[in-house]
XYZ file of C-alpha atoms in Angstrom:
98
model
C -6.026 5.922 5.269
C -6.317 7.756 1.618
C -5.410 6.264 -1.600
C -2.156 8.959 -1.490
C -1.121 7.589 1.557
C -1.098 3.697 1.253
C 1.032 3.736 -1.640
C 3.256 6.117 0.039
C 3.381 3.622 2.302
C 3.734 0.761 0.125
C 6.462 2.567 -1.749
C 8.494 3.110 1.511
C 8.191 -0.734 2.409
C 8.685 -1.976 -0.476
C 10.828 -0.450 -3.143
C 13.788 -0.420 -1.073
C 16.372 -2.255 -2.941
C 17.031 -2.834 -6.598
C 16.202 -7.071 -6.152
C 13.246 -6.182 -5.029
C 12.289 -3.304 -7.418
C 12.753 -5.766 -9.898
C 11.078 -8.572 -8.414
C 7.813 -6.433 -8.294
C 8.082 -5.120 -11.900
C 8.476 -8.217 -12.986
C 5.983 -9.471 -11.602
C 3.364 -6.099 -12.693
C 4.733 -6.174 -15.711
C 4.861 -9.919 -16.887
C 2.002 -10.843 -19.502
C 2.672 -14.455 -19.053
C 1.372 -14.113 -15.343
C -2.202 -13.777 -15.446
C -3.131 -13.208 -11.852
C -1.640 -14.149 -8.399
C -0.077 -12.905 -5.721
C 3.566 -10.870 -4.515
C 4.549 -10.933 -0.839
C 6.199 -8.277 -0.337
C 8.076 -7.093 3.486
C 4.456 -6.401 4.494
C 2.553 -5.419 1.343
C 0.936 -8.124 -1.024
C -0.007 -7.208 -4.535
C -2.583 -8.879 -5.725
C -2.486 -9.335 -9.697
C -6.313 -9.456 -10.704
C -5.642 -9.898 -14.448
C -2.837 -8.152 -16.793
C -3.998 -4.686 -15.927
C -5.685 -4.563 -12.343
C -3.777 -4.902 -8.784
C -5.230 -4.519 -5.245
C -2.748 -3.890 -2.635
C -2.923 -4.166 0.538
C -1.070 -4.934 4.120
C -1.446 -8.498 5.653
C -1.315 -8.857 9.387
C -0.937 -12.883 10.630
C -1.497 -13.142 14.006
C -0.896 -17.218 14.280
C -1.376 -17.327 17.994
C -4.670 -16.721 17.381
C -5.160 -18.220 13.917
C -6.384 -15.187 12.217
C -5.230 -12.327 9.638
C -6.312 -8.587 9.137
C -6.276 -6.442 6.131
C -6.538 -3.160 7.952
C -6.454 -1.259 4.470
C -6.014 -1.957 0.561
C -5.835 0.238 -2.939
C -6.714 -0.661 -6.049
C -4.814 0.607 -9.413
C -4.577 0.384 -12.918
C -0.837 -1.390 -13.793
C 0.546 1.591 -15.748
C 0.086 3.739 -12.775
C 1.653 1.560 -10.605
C 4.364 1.040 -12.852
C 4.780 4.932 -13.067
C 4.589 4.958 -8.900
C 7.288 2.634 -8.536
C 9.821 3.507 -11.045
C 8.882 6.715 -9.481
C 10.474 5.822 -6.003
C 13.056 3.632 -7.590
C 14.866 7.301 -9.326
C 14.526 9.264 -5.843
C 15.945 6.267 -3.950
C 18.808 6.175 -7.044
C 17.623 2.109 -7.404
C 16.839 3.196 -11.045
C 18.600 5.765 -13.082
C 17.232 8.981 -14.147
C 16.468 8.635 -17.915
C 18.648 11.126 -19.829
């Protein structure tokens, strides 16, 4: 899976609704969180430090005690920023600036 296609991907799971569009910037954009972690529906981001994310799918199987990460991204925060607020206007979470 491409770069293109996992944020498509993470952008169809995820930005979906405007509590958790905001959630996620919020989390992106905070300074006063340094690095952690969002769970998402099925996507975590993965704050490295203010300007840095991984994201990626986790998969918990706890029958058998184990997780996959089939596939992960990194990118910079202000293109991430730019990808979601992106999706937000086409899904009319956020409105078009005039």
């Amino acid at each position: 899976m491409n770069s293109q296609e996992v944020i498509k991907r993470f952008l169809e799971d995820e930005i979906s609704s405007q509590e958790l569009y905001e959630a996620i910037f919020d989390f992106i954009d905070s300074v006063h969180i340094r690095n952690g972690e969002f769970e998402g529906n099925y996507f975590i981001i993965k704050k490295m430090d203010l300007t840095n994310f991984i994201i990626y799918p986790e998969n918990i199987y706890p029958d058998e005690n184990h997780r996959e990460i089939p596939y992960s991204i990194s990118i910079y925060k202000e293109n991430l920023l730019k990808e979601i607020n992106e999706r937000a206007r086409d899904k009319y979470i956020l409105k078009p600036r005039n």
